[in-house]
PDB file of C-alpha atoms and ligand atoms in Angstrom:
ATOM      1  CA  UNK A   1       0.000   0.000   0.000  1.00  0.00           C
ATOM      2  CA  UNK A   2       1.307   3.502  -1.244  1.00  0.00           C
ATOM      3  CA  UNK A   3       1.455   6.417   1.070  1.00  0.00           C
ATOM      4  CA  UNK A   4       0.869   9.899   0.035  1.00  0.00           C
ATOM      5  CA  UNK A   5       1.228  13.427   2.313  1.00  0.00           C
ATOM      6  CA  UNK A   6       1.432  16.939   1.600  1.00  0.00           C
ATOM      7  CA  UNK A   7       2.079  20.002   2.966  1.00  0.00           C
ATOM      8  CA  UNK A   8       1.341  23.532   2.473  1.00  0.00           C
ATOM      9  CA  UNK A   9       3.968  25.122   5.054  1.00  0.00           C
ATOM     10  CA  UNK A  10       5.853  27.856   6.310  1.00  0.00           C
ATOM     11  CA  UNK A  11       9.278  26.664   5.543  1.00  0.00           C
ATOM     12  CA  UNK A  12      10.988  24.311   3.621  1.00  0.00           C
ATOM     13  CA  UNK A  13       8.973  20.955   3.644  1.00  0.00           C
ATOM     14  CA  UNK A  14      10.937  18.784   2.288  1.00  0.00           C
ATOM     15  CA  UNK A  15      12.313  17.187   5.706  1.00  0.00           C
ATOM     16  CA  UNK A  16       8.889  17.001   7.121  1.00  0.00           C
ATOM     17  CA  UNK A  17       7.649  15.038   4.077  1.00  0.00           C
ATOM     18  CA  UNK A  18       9.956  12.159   4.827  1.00  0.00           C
ATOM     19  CA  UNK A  19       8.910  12.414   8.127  1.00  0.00           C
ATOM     20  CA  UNK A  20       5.387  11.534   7.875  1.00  0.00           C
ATOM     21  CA  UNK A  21       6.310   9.202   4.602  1.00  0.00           C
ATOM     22  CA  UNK A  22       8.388   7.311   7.610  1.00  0.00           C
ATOM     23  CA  UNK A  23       5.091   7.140   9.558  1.00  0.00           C
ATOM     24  CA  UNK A  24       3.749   4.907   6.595  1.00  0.00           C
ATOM     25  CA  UNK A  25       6.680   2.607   6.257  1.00  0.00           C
ATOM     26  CA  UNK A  26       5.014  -0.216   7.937  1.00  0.00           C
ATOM     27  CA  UNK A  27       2.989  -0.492   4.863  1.00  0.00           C
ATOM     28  CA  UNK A  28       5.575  -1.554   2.819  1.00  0.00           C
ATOM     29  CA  UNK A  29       7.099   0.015  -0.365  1.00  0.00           C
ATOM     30  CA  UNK A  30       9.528  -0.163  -3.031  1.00  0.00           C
ATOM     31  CA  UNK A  31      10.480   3.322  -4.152  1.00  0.00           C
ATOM     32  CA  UNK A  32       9.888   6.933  -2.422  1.00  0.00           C
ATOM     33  CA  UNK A  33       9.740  10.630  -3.629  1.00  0.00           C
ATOM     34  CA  UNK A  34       8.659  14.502  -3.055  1.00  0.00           C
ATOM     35  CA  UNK A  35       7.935  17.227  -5.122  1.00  0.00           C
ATOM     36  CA  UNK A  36       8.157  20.771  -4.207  1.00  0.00           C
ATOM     37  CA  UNK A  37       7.149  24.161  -5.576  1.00  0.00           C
ATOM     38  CA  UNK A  38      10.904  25.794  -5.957  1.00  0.00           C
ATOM     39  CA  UNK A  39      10.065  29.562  -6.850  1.00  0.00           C
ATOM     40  CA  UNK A  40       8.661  29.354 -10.376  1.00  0.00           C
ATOM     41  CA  UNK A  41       9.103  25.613 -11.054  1.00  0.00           C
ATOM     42  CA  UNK A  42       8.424  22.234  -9.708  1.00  0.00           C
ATOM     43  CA  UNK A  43      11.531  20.036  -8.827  1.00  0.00           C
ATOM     44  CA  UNK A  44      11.328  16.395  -7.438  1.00  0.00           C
ATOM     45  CA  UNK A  45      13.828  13.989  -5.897  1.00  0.00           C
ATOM     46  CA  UNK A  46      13.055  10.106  -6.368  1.00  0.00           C
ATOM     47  CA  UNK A  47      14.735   6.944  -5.525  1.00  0.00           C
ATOM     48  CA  UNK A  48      14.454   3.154  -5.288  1.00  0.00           C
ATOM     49  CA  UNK A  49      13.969   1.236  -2.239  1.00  0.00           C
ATOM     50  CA  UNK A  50      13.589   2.795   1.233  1.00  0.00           C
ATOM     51  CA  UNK A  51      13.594   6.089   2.254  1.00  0.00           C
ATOM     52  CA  UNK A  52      17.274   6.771   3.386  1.00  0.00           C
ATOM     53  CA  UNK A  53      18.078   6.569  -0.164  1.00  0.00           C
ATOM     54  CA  UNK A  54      15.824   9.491  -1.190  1.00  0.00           C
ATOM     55  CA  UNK A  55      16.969  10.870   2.067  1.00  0.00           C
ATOM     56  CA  UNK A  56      20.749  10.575   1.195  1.00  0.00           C
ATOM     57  CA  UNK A  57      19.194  12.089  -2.498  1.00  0.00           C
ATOM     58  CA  UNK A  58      17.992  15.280  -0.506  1.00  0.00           C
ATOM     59  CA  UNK A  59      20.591  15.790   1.479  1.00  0.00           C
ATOM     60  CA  UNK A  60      22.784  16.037  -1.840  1.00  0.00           C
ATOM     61  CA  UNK A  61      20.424  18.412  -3.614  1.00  0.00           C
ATOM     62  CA  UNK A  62      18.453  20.164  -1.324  1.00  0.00           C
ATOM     63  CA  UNK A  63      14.924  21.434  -1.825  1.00  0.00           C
ATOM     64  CA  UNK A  64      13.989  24.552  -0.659  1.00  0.00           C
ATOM     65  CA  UNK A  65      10.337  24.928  -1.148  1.00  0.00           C
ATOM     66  CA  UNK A  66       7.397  25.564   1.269  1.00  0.00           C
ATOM     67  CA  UNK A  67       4.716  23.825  -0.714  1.00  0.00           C
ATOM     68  CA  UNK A  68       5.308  19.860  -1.015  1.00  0.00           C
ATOM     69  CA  UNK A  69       3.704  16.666  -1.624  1.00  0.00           C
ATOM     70  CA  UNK A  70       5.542  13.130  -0.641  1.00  0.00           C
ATOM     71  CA  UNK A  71       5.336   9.155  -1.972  1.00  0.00           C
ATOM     72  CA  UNK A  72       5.619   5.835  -0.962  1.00  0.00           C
ATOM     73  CA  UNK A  73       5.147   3.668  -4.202  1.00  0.00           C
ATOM     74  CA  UNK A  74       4.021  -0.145  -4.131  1.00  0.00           C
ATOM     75  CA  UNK A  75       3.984  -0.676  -7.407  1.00  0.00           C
ATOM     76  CA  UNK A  76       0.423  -2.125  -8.999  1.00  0.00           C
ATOM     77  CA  UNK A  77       1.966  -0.877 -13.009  1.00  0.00           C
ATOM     78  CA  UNK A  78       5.463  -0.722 -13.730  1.00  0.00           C
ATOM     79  CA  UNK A  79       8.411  -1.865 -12.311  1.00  0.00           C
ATOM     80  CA  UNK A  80       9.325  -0.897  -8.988  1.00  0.00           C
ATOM     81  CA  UNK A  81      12.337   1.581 -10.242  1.00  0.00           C
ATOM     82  CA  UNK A  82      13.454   5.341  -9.972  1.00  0.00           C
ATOM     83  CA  UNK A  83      11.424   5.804 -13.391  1.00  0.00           C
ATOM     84  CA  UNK A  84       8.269   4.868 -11.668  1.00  0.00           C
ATOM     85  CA  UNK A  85       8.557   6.859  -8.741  1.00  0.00           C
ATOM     86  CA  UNK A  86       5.517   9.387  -7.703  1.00  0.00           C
ATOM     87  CA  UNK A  87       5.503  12.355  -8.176  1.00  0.00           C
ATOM     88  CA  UNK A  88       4.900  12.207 -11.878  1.00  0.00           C
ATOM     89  CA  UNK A  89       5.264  15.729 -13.721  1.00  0.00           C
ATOM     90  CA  UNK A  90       4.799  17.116 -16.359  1.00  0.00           C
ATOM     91  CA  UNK A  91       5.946  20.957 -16.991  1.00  0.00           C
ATOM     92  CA  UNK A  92       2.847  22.269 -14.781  1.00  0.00           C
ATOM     93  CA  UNK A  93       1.649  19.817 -12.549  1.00  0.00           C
ATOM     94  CA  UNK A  94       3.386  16.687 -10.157  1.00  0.00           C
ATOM     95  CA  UNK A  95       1.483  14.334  -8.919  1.00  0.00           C
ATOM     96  CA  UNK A  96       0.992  11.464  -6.444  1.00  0.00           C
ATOM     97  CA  UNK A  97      -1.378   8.704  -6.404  1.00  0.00           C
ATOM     98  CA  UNK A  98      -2.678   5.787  -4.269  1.00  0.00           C
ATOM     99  CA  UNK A  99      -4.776   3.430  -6.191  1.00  0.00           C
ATOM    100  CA  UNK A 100      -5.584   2.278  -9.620  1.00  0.00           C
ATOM    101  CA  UNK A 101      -6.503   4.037 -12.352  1.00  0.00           C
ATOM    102  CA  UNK A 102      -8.651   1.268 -14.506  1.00  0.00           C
ATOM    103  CA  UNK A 103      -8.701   3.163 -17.990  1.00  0.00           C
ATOM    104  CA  UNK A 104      -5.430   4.734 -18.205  1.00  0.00           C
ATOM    105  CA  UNK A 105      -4.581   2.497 -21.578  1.00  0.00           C
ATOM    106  CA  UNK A 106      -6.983   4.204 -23.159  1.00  0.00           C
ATOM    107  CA  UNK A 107      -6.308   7.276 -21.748  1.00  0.00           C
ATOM    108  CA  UNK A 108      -2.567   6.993 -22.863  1.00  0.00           C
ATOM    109  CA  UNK A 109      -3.438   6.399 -26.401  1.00  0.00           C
ATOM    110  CA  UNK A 110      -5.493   9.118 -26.611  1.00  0.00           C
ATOM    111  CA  UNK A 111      -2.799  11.424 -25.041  1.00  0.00           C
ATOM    112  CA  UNK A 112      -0.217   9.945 -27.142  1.00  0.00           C
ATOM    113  CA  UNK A 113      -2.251  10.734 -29.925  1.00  0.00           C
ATOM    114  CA  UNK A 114      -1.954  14.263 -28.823  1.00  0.00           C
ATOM    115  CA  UNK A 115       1.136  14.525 -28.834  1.00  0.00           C
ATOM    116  CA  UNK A 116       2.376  13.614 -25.093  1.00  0.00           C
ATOM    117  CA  UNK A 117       4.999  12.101 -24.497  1.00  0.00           C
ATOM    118  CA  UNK A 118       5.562   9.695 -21.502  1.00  0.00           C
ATOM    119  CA  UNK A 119       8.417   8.971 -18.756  1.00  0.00           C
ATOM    120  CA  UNK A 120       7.292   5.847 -17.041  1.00  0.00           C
ATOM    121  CA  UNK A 121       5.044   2.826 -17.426  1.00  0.00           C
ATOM    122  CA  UNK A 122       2.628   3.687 -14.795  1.00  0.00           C
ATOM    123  CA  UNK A 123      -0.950   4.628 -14.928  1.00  0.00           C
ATOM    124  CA  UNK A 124      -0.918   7.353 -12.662  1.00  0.00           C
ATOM    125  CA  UNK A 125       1.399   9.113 -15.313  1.00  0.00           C
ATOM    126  CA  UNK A 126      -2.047   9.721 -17.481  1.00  0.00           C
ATOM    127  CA  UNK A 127      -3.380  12.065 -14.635  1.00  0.00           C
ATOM    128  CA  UNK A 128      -0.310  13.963 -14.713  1.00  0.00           C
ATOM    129  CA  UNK A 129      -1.287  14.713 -18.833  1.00  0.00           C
ATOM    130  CA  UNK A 130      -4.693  14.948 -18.602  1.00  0.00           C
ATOM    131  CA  UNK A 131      -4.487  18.021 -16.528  1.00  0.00           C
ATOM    132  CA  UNK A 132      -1.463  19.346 -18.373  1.00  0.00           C
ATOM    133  CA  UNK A 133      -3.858  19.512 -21.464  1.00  0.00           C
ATOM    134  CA  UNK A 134      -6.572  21.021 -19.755  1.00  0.00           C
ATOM    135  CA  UNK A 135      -4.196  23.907 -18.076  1.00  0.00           C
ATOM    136  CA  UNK A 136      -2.848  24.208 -21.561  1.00  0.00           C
ATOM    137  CA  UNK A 137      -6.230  24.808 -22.990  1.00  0.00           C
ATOM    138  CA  UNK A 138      -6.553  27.427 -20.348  1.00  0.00           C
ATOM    139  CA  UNK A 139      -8.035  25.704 -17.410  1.00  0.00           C
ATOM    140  CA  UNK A 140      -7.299  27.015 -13.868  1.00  0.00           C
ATOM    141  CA  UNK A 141      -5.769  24.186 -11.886  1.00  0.00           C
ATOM    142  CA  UNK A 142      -9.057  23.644  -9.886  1.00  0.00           C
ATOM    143  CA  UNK A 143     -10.924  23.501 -13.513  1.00  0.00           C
ATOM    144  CA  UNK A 144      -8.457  21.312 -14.934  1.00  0.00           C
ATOM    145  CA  UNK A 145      -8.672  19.038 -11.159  1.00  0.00           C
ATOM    146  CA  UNK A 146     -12.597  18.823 -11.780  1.00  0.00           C
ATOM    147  CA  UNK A 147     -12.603  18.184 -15.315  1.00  0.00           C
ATOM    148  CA  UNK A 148     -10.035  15.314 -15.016  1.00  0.00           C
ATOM    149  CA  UNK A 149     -12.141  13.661 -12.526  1.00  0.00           C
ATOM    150  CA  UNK A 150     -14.973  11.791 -14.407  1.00  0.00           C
ATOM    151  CA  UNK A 151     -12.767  10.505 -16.917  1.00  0.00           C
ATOM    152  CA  UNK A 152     -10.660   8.053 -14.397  1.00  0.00           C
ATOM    153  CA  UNK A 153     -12.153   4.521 -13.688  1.00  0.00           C
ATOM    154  CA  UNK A 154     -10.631   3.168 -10.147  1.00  0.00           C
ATOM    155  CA  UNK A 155     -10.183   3.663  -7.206  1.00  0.00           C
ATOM    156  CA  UNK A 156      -8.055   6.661  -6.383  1.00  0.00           C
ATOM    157  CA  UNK A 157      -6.274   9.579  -3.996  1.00  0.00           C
ATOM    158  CA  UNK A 158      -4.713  11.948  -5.367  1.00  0.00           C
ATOM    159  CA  UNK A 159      -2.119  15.400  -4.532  1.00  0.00           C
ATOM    160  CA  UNK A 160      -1.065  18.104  -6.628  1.00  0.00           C
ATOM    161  CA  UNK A 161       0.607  20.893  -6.925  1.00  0.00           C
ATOM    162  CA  UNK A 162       1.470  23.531  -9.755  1.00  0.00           C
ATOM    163  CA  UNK A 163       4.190  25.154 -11.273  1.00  0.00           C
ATOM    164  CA  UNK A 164       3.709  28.840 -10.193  1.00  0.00           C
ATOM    165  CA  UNK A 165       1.500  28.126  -7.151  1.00  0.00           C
ATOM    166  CA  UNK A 166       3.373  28.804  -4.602  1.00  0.00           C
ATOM    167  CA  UNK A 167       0.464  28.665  -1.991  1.00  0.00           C
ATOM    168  CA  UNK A 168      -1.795  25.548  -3.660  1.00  0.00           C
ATOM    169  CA  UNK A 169      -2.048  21.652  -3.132  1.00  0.00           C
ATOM    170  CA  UNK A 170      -4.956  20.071  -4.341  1.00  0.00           C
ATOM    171  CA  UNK A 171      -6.515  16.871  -3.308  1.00  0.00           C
ATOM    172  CA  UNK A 172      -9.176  14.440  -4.196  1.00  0.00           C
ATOM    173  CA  UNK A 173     -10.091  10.807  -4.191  1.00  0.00           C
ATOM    174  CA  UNK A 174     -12.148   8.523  -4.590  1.00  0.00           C
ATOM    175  CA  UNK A 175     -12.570   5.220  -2.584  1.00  0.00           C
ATOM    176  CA  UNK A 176      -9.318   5.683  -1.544  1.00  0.00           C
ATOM    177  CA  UNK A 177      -8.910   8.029   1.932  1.00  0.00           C
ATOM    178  CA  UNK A 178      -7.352  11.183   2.224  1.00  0.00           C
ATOM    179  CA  UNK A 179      -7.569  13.444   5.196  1.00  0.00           C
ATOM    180  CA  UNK A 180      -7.144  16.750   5.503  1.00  0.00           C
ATOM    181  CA  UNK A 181      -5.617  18.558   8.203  1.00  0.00           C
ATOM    182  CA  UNK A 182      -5.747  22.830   8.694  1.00  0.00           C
ATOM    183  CA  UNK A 183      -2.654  23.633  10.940  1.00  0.00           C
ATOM    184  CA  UNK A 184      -1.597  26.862  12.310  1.00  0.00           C
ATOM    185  CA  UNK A 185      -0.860  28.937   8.766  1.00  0.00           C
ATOM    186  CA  UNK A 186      -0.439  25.613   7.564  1.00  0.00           C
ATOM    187  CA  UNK A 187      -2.339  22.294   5.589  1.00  0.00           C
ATOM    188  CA  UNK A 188      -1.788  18.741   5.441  1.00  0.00           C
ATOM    189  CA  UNK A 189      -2.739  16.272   3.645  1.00  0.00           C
ATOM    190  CA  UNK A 190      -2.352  12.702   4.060  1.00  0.00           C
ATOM    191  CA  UNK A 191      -3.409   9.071   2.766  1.00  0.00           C
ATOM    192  CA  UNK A 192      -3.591   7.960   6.513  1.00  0.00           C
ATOM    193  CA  UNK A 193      -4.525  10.419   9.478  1.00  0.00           C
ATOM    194  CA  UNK A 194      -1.066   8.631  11.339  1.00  0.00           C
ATOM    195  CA  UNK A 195       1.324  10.292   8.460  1.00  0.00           C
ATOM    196  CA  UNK A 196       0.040  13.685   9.904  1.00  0.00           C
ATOM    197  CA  UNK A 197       0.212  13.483  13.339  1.00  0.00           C
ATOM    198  CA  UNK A 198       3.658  14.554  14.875  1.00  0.00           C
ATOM    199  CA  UNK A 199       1.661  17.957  12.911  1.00  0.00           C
ATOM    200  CA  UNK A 200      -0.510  20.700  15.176  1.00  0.00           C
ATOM    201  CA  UNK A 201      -4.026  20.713  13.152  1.00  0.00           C
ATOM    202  CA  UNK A 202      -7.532  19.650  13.206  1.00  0.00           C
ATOM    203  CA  UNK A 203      -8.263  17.280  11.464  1.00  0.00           C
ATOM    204  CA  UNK A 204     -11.390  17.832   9.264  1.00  0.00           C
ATOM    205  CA  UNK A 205     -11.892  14.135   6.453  1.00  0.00           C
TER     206      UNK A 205
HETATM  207  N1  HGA B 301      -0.890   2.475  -9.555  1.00  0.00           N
HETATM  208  C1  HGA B 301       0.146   3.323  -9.047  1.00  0.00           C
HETATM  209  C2  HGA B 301       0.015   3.495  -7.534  1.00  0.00           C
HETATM  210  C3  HGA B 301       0.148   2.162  -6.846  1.00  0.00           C
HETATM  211  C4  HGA B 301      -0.481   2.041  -5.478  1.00  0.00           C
HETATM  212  O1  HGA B 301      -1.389   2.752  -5.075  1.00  0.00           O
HETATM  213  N2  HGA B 301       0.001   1.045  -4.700  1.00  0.00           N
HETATM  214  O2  HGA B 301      -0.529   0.761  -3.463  1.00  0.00           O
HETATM  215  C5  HGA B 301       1.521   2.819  -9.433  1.00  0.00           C
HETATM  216  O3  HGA B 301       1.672   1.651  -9.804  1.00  0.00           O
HETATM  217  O4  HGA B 301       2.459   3.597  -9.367  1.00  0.00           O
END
């Protein structure tokens, strides 16, 4: 089972992501990452097997930014390698994802159609697109969020952030849980309520 948490801090976030990914460790996984909104771009750090290797990752290329989302992968399609890894980005939007997403060969050939062109051999990578075309066609990234929703089959949760939104991580999901904590000038989210709580918040789903 995958793990996903995010946070909408302060200060750098990066650190604290691990954290609460460590919280989830006892569900197993193969490969771990986090994305962060650096300035006016998204930047991620993956790696294979547990998380001291995407810690020793960070701690050679820092990240710096305040807005963050974090994964622990189990892999359900693809091979458990760096490739694979969440977050999956494209050049406006990363993404993590528990769960399966049922029509994503279709969705792939129709994106590939378009013109995308893909890094892994997940399914969650089709999310990733899907939105990218919608922001391209001028969607806000709420818009593109809600559009992209009734054209997955599965069961998902899902974390996002943008390039250029410094001060937004969305959510959503679907038979898979995500709760949401508000924090002091803070927000959390998180796959399982334990990933959040070394966090002060109130925890609202
Ligand atoms: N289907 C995605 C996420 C896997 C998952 O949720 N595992 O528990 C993948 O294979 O990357």
């Amino acid at each position: 089972m995958c793990g996903i948490v995010g946070i909408l801090g302060r200060g750098p976030v990066a650190g604290q992501l691990v954290e609460s990914l460590k919280r989830l460790e006892y569900r197993g996984y193969d490969s771990a990452g986090v994305a962060t909104v650096e300035g006016d771009h998204l930047e991620r750090r993956r790696a294979e097997g547990k998380l001291k290797n995407l810690e020793a990752r960070l701690h050679g290329d820092l990240l710096s930014g305040h807005t963050g989302i974090g994964h622990t992968r189990w892999a359900t399609h693809g091979k458990p390698t760096e490739r694979n890894a969440h977050p999956h980005m494209t050049d406006n939007v990363a993404v993590v994802h528990n769960g399966i997403i049922e029509n994503f060969r279709e969705l792939r050939a129709e994106l590939e159609q378009n013109g995308a062109n893909f890094a892994s051999e997940t399914d969650t990578e089709v999310v990733a697109h899907l939105v990218e075309s919608y922001l391209k066609n001028g969607y806000s990234p709420q818009d593109a969020v809600k559009t992209l929703l009734p054209r997955l089959r599965g069961a998902f949760a899902l974390a996002f952030l943008f390039k250029g939104h410094n001060d937004l991580m969305i959510g959503a999901r679907r038979g898979s849980p995500l709760a949401i904590g508000y924090g002091d000038g803070e927000m959390y989210l998180g796959s399982d309520a334990i990933a959040l709580a070394p966090f002060r918040y109130n925890h609202v789903s």
